[in-house]
Structures are given as C-alpha cells and as structure tokens.
PDB file of C-alpha atoms in Angstrom:
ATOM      1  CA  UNK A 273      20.804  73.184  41.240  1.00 65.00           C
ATOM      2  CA  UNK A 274      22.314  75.173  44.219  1.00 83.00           C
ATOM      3  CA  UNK A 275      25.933  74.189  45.252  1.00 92.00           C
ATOM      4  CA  UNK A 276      27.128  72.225  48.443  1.00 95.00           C
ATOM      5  CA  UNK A 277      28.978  74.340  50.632  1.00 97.00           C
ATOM      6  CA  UNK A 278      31.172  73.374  52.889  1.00 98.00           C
ATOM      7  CA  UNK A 279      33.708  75.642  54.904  1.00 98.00           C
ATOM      8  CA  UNK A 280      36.637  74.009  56.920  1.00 97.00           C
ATOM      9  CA  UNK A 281      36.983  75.786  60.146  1.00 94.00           C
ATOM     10  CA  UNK A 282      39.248  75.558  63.252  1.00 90.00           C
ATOM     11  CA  UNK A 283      39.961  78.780  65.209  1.00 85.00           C
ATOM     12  CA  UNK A 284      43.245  77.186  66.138  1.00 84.00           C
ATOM     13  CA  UNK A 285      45.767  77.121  63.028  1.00 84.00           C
ATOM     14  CA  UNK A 286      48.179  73.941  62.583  1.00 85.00           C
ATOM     15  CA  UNK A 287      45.150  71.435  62.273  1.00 89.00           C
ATOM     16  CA  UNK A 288      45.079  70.444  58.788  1.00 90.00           C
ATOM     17  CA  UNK A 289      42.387  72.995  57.953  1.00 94.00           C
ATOM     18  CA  UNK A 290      44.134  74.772  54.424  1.00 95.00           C
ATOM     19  CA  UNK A 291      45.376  71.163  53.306  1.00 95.00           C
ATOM     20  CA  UNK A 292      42.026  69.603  53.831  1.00 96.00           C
ATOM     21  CA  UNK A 293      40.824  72.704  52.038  1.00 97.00           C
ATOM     22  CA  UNK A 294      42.881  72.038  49.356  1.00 97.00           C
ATOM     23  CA  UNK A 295      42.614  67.959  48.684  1.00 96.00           C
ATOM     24  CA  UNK A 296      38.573  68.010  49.114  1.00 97.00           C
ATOM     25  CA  UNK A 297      38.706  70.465  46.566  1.00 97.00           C
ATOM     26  CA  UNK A 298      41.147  68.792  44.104  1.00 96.00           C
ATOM     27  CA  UNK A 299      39.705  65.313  45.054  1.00 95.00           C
ATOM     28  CA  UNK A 300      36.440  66.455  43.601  1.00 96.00           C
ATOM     29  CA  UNK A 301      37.575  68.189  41.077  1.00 96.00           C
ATOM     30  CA  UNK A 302      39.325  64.713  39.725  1.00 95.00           C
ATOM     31  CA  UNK A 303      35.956  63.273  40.058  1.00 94.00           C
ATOM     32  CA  UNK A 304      35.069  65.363  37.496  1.00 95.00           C
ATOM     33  CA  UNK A 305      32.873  68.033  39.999  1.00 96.00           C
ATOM     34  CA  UNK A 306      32.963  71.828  39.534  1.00 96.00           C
ATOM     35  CA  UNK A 307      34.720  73.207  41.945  1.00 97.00           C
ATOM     36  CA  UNK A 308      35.452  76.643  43.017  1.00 98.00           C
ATOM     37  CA  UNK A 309      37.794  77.039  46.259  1.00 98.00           C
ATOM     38  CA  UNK A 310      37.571  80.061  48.152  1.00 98.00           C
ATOM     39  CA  UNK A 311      40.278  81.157  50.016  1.00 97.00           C
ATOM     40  CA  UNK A 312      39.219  83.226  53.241  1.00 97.00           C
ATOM     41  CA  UNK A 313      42.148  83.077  55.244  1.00 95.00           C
ATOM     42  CA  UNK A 314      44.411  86.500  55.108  1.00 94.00           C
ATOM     43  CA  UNK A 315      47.404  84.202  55.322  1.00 94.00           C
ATOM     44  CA  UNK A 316      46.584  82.868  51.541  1.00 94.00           C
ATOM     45  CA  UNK A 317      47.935  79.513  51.825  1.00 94.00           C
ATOM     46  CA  UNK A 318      45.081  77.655  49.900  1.00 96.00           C
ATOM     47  CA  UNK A 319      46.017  80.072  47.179  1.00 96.00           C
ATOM     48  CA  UNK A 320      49.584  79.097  47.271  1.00 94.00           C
ATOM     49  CA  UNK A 321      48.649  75.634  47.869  1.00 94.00           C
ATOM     50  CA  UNK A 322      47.197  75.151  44.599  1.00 95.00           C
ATOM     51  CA  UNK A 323      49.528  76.958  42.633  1.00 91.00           C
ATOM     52  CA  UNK A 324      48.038  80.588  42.359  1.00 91.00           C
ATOM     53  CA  UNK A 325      51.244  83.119  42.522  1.00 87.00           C
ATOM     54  CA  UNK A 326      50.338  86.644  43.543  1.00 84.00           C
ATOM     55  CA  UNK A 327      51.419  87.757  40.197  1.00 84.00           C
ATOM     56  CA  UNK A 328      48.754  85.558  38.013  1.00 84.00           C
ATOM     57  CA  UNK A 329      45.787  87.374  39.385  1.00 91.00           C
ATOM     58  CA  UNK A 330      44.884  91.055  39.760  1.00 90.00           C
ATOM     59  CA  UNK A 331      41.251  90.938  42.214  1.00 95.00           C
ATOM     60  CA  UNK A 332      41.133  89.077  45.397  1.00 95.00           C
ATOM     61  CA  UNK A 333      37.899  87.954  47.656  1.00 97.00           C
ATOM     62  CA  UNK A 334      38.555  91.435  49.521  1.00 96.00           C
ATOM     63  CA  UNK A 335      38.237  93.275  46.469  1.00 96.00           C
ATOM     64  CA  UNK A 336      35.020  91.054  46.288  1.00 96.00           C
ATOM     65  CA  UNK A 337      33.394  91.625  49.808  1.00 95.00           C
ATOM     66  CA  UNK A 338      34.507  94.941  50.196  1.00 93.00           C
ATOM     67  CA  UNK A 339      35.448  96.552  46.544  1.00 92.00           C
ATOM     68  CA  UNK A 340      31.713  95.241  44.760  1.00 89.00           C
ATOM     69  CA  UNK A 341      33.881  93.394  42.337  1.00 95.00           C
ATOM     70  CA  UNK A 342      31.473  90.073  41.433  1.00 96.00           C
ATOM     71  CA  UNK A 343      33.060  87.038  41.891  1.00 96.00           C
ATOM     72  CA  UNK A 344      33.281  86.024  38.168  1.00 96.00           C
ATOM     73  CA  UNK A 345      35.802  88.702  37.749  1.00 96.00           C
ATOM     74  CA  UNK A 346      38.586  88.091  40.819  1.00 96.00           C
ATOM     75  CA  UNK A 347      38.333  84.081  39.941  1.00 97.00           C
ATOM     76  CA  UNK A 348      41.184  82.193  38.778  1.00 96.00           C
ATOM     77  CA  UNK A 349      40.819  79.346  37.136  1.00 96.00           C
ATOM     78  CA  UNK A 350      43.521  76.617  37.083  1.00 95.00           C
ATOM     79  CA  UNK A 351      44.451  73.598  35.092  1.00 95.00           C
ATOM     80  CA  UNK A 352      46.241  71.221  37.623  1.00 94.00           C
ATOM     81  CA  UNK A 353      44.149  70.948  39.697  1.00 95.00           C
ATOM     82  CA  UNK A 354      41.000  71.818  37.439  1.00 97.00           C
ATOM     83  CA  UNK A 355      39.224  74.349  39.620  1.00 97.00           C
ATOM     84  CA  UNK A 356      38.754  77.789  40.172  1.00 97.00           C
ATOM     85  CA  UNK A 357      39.976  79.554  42.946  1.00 97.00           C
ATOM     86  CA  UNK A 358      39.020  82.858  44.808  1.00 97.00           C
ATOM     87  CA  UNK A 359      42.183  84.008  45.929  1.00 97.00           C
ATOM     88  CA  UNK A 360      43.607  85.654  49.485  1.00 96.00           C
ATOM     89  CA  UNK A 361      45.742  88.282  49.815  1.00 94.00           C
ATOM     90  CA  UNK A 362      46.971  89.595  53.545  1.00 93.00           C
ATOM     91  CA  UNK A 363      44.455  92.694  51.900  1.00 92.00           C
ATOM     92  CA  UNK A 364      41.859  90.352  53.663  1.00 94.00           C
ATOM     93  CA  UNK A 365      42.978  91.064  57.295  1.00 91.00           C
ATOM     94  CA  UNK A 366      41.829  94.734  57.050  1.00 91.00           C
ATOM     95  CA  UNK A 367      38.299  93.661  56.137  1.00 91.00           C
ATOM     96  CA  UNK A 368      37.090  92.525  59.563  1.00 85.00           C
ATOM     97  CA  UNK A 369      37.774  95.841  61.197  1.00 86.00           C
ATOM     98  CA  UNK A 370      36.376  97.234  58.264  1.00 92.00           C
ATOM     99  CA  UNK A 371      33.084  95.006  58.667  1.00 90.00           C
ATOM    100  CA  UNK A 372      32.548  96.179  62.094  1.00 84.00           C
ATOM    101  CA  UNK A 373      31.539  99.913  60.911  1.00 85.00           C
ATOM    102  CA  UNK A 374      29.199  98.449  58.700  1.00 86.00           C
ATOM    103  CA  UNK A 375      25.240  98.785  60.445  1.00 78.00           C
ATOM    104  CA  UNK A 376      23.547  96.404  58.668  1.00 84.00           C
ATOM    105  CA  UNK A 377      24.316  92.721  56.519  1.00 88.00           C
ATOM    106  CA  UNK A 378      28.198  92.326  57.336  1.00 92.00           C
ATOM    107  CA  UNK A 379      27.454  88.942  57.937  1.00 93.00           C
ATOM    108  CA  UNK A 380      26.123  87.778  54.675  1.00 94.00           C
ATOM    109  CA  UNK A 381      28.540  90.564  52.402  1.00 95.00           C
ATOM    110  CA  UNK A 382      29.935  86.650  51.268  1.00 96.00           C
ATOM    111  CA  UNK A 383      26.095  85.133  50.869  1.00 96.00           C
ATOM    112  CA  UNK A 384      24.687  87.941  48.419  1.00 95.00           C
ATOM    113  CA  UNK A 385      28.301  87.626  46.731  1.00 96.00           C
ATOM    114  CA  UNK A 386      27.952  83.856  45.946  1.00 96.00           C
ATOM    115  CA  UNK A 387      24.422  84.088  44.792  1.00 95.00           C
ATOM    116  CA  UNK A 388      25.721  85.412  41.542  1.00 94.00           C
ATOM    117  CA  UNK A 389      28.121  81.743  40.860  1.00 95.00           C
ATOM    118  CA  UNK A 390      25.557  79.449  42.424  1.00 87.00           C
ATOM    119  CA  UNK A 391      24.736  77.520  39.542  1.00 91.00           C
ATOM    120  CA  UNK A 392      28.244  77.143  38.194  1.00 96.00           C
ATOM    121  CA  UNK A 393      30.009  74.498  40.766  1.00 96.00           C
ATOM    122  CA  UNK A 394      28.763  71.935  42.189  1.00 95.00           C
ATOM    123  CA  UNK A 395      30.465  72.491  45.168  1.00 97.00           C
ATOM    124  CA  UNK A 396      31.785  75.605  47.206  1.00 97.00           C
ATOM    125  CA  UNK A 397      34.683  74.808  49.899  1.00 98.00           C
ATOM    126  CA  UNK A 398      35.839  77.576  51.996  1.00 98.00           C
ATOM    127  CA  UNK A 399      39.182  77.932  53.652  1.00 97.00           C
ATOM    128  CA  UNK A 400      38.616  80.067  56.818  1.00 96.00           C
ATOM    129  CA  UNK A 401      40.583  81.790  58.775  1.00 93.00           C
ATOM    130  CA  UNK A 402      42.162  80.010  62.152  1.00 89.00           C
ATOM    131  CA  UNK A 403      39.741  82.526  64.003  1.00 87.00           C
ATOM    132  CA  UNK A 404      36.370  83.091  65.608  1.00 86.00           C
ATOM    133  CA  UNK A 405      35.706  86.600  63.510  1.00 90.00           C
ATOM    134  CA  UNK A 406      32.917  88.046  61.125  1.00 93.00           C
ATOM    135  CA  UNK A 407      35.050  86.521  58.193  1.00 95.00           C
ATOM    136  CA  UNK A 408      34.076  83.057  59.868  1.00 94.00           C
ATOM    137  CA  UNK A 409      30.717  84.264  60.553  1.00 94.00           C
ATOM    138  CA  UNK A 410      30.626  85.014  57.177  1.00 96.00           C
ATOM    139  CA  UNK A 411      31.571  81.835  55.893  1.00 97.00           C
ATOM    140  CA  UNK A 412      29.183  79.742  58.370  1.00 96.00           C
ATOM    141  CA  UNK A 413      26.303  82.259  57.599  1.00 96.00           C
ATOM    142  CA  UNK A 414      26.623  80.944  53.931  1.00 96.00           C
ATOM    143  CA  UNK A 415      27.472  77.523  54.578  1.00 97.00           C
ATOM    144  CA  UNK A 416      25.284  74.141  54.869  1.00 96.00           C
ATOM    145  CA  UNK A 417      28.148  72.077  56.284  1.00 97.00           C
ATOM    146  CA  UNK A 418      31.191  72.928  58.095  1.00 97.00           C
ATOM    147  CA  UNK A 419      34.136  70.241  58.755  1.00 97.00           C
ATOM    148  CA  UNK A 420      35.967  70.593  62.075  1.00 95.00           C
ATOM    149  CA  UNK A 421      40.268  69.504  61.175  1.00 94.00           C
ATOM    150  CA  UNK A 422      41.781  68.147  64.229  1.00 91.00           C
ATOM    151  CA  UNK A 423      45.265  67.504  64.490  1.00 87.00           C
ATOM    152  CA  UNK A 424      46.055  64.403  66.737  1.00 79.00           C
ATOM    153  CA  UNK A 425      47.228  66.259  69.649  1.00 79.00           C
ATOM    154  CA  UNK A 426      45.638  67.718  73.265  1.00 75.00           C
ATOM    155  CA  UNK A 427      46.160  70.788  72.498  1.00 74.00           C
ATOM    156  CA  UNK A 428      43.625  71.164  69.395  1.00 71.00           C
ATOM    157  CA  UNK A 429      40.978  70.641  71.119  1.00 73.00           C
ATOM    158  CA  UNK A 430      41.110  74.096  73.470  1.00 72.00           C
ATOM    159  CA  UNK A 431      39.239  76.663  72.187  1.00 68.00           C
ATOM    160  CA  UNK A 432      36.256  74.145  70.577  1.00 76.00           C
ATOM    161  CA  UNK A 433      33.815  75.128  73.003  1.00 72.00           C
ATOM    162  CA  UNK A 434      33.690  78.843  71.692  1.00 79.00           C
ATOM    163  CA  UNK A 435      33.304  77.521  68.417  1.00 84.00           C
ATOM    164  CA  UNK A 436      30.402  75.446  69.493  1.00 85.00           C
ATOM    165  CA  UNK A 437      29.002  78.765  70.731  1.00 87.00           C
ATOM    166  CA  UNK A 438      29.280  80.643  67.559  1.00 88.00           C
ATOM    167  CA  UNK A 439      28.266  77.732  65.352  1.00 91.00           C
ATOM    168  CA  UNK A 440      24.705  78.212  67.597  1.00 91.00           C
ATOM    169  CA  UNK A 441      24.832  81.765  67.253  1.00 91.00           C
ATOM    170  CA  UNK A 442      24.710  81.336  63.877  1.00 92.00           C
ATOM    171  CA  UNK A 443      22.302  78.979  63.413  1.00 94.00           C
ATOM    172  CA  UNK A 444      19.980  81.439  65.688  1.00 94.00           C
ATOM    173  CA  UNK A 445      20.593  84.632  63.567  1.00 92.00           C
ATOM    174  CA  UNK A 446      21.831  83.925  59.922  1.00 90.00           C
ATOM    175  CA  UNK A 447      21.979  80.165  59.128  1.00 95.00           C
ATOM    176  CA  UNK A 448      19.290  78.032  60.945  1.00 94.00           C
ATOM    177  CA  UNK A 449      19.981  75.136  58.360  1.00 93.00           C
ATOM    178  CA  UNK A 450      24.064  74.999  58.946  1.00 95.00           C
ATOM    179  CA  UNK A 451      25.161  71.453  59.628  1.00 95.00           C
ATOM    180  CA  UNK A 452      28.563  70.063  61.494  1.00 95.00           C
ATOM    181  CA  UNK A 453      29.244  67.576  59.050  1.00 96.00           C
ATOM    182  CA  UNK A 454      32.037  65.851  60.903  1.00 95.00           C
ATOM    183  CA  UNK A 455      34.953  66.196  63.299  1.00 94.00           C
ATOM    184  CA  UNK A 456      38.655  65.397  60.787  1.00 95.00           C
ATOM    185  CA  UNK A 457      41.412  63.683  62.701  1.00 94.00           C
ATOM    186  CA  UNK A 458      44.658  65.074  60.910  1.00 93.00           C
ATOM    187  CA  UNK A 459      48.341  63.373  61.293  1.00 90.00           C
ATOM    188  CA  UNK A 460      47.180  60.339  62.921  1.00 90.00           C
ATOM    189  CA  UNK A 461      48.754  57.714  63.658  1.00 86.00           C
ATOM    190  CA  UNK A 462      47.269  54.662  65.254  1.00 84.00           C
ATOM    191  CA  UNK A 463      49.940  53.505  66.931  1.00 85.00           C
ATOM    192  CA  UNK A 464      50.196  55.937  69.030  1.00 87.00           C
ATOM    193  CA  UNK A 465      48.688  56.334  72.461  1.00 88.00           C
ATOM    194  CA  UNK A 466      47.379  59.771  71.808  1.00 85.00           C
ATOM    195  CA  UNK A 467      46.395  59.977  68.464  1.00 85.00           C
ATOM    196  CA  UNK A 468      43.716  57.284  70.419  1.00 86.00           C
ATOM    197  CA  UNK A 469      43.610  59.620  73.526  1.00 86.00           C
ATOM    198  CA  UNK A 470      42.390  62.277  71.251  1.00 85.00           C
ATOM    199  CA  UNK A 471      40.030  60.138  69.164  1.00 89.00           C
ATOM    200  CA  UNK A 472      38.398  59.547  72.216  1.00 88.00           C
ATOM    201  CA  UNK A 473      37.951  62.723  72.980  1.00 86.00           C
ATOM    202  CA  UNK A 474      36.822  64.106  69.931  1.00 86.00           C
ATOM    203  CA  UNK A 475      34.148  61.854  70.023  1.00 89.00           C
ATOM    204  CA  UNK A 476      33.060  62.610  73.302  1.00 86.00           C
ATOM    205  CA  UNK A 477      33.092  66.509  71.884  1.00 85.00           C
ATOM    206  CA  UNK A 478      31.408  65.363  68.638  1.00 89.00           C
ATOM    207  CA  UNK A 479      28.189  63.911  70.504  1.00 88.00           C
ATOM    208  CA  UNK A 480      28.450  67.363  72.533  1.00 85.00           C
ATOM    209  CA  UNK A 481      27.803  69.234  68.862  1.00 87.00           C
ATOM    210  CA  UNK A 482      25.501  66.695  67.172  1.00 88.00           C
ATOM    211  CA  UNK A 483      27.906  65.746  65.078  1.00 92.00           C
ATOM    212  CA  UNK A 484      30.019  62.306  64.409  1.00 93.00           C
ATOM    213  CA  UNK A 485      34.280  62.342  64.174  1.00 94.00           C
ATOM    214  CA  UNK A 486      34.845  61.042  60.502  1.00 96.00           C
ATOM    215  CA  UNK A 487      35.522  57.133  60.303  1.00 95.00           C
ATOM    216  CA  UNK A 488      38.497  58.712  58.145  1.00 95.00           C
ATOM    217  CA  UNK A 489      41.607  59.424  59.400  1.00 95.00           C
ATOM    218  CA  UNK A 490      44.044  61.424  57.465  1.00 94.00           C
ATOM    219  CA  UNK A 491      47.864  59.423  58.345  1.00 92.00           C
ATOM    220  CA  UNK A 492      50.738  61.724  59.609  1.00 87.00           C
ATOM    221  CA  UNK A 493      53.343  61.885  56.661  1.00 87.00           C
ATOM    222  CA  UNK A 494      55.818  63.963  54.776  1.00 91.00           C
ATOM    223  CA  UNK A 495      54.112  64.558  51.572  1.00 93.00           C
ATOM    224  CA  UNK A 496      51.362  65.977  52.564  1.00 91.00           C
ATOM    225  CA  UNK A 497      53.342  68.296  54.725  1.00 88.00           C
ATOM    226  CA  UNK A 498      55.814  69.121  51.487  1.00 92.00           C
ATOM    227  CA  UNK A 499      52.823  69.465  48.907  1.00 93.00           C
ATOM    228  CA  UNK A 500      51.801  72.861  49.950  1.00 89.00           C
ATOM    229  CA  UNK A 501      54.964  74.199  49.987  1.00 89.00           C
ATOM    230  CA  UNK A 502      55.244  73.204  45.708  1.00 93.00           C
ATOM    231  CA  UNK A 503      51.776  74.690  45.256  1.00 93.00           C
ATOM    232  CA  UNK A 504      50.259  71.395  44.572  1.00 95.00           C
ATOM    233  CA  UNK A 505      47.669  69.381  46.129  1.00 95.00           C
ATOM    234  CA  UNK A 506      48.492  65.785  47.048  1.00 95.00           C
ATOM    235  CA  UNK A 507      46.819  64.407  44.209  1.00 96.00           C
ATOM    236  CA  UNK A 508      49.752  66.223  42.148  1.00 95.00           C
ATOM    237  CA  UNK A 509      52.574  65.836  44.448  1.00 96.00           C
ATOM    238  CA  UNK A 510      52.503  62.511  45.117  1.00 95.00           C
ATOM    239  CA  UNK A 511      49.487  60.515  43.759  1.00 93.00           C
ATOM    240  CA  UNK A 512      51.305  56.946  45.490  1.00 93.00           C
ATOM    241  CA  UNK A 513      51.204  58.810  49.018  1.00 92.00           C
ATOM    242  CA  UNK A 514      48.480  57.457  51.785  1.00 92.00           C
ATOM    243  CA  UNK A 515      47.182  60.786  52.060  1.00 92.00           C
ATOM    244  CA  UNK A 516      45.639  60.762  49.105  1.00 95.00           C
ATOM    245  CA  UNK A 517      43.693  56.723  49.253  1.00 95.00           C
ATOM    246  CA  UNK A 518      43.015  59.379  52.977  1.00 95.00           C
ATOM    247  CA  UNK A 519      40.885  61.999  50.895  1.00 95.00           C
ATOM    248  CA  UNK A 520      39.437  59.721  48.586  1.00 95.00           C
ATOM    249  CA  UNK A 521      37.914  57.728  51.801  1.00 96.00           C
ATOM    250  CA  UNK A 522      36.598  61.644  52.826  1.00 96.00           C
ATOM    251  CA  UNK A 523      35.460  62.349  49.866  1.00 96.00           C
ATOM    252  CA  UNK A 524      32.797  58.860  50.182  1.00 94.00           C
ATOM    253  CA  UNK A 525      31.717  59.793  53.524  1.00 95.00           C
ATOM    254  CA  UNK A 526      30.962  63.522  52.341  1.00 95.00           C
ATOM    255  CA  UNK A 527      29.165  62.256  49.240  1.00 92.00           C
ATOM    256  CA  UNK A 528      27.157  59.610  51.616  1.00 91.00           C
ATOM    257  CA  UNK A 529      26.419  62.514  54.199  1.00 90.00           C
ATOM    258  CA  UNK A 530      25.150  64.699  51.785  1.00 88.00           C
ATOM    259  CA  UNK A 531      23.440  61.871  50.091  1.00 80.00           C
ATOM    260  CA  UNK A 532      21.456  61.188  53.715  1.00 71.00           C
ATOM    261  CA  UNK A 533      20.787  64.963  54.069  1.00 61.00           C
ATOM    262  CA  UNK A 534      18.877  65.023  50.630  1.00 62.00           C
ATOM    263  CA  UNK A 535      16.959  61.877  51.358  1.00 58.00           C
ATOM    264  CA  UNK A 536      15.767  62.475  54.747  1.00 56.00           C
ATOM    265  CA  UNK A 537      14.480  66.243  53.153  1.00 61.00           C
ATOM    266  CA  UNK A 538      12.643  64.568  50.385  1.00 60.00           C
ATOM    267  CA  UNK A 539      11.238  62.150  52.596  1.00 59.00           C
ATOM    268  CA  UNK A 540       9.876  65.273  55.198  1.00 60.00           C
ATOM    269  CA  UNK A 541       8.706  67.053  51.483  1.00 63.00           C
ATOM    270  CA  UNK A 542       7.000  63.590  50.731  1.00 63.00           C
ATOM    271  CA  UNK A 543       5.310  63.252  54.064  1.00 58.00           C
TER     272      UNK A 543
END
C-alpha cells in the first residue's frame, strides 16, 4: 500500500511549518507508523530538529534530485525519534536555478524519486521551503495533502492568495488529486483578541480554498520554541508540555481526514 503524503507549506517562514514538520512526524512515529521525513527546505532545520548533525550523514535530498543518488542511500535513520530522515543541506538552494535549465519533468524529479520507497512508510511528510518555487512545486506535484501552518498573527496571512494560485496550478498540470487538508493555527492563544481575529480570518480564507482551519490549535509556549534548538521533537523535549496533548489532537483529525478520503473513494469505486 502506497504512502500518505503530506507536505507542510507556507511561503512565509516563522509559521510553525519545520516544527509541525517535525512533531507529525515523531507523533506518528510513536504510534508505531513508518515514517520517513523529508527535509526540503535549504535552511535544514527539520534535519537539525530531529537530531541529524551534518557530520552523521554523507548524501542529502540534492544529491537525490539532482546527483541520481536513490533515496535508500542519502536516508538516515534515527532512533529517538524512530524515523528516517532525508536530510537538507544549504546544497539544496542551488537546485532551483538548476531546475529551471531542465526542458522537460523538473517538476516531478521528487515523484519518480519516491516511487522507489513507496512501500516502506506509511507516511511521507515534507518540510518545504518558506517559498512559492519548483522545490514547492515539487513537493505539491507529489503530494495528496498539504497542511497550511499559520502563526496567530495578521501578518501570516499575506502572501496566501499566491499560494492558492499555485496550489490550482498544480492541480491543473501535475497533481489533479492534491488535497488542502487543513489550515494549522500555530502559537495561539485564546485569550487573546487576535489569535481570535485571525481564526476568523483563516476561516473565511479556508472556505475560499475548499478547505476547513483545524479544530486544533497548537498553544504558544516555550518548549516548543526550545525543542528545535536541542535537536529533539517535543515528544523528547518535554513529553509534560501542551504542545505535545496539541499534536496528538492533529494527529486524530489527520487520521479521521484521511479515514473520510478513503471511504468516500471506495464508496465512488462501489457505486
């Protein structure tokens, strides 16, 4: 059976996108789910995140895309937490200029890549990168949701209207089956007038996208902002933090989307 895959996009960076990266990954890897994580972002913080020095691995996902290395060979595999990961180095911000001389398939160089692991995880999460580039387009292109991080303030939503456009694009060209799972409001806090203002308007943007905003909120709070920074997700960091009872409540509603998906396609197979 194929993977899920789900890549966690935001052109604008600050939004929560590498740590929700992260913590969906480790989340269902302590479920007991294969996981493999790949890290798309030149800036290789998911990398870090989870522990993954520069000096335990020798191939990267450039040397992948762009090198004809298969995947198998440039994947780390890590103990805490149990997953592999396809790491980033800043070797990965060359690639998109390099994609652009390329005639034909430079959106789907990731697609035929993945084919090769597809029946080793049961899900694929990709980190992209806090840009609207062919290394997003070739994350969407191979994608069947995305998640859409959105940090509780007015200024993460600019920019969502170009990424409405290139999620169609997409869908015309490469992907007509790609899905916007679900908007993620990131460092939330209730109590606050506009972590409500922007709720508000991320729903009003969601119905815009055919899409919902999450009914799970992931709390503002220090641990989650120190975890990356000690390379460990915040199932290892602090397992008492809100954050992580936060991710466990995504990790439901992604199994129950997913769930609804595979129903409602049996039930047009059925018909």
């Amino acid at each position: 059976m194929s993977p899920t895959i789900i890549s966690i996009t935001n052109q604008k960076g600050g939004v929560g996108k590498t740590t929700t990266s992260i913590n969906l990954s480790a989340g269902l890897a302590y479920l007991g789910k294969k996981i493999l994580l790949v890290d798309f972002d030149p800036q290789g913080n998911a990398t870090q995140g989870v522990g993954a020095t520069r000096q335990s691995f020798v191939k990267s996902i450039y040397d992948v895309i762009m090198n004809d290395v298969e995947v198998k060979d440039a994947v780390k595999t890590m103990k805490i937490p149990p997953l592999d990961i396809l790491p980033a180095t800043i070797d990965l911000a060359g690639a998109d200029l390099e994609m652009v001389e390329y005639k034909y398939g430079r959106e789907k160089l990731l697609k035929n890549k993945l084919v090769a692991v597809k029946n080793d995880y049961d899900y694929i999460i990709i980190d992209t990168p806090p840009a609207l580039n062919l290394l997003t387009v070739n994350a969407y292109a191979v994608s069947d949701y995305l998640i859409i991080p959105l940090a509780s303030d007015i200024l993460s939503l600019v920019g969502l209207a170009q990424l409405k456009e290139t999620i169609e694009s997409v869908r015309e060209s490469f992907n007509p089956g790609l899905k916007v799972m679900g908007i993620l409001l990131t460092r939330f806090n209730k109590r606050t007038v506009l972590s409500r203002d922007v709720m508000e308007m991320a729903q009003q943007l969601a119905s815009q996208i055919n899409t919902v905003v999450f009914r799970t909120k992931i709390r503002t709070g220090v641990a989650i902002a120190e975890a990356p920074a000690h390379g460990e997700s915040i199932f290892d960091y602090n397992p008492r933090s809100s954050a992580v009872k936060d991710y466990q409540d995504l990790i439901q509603e992604v199994g129950e989307a997913i769930h609804i998906k595979e129903v409602m396609e049996r039930a047009k197979e059925d018909q």
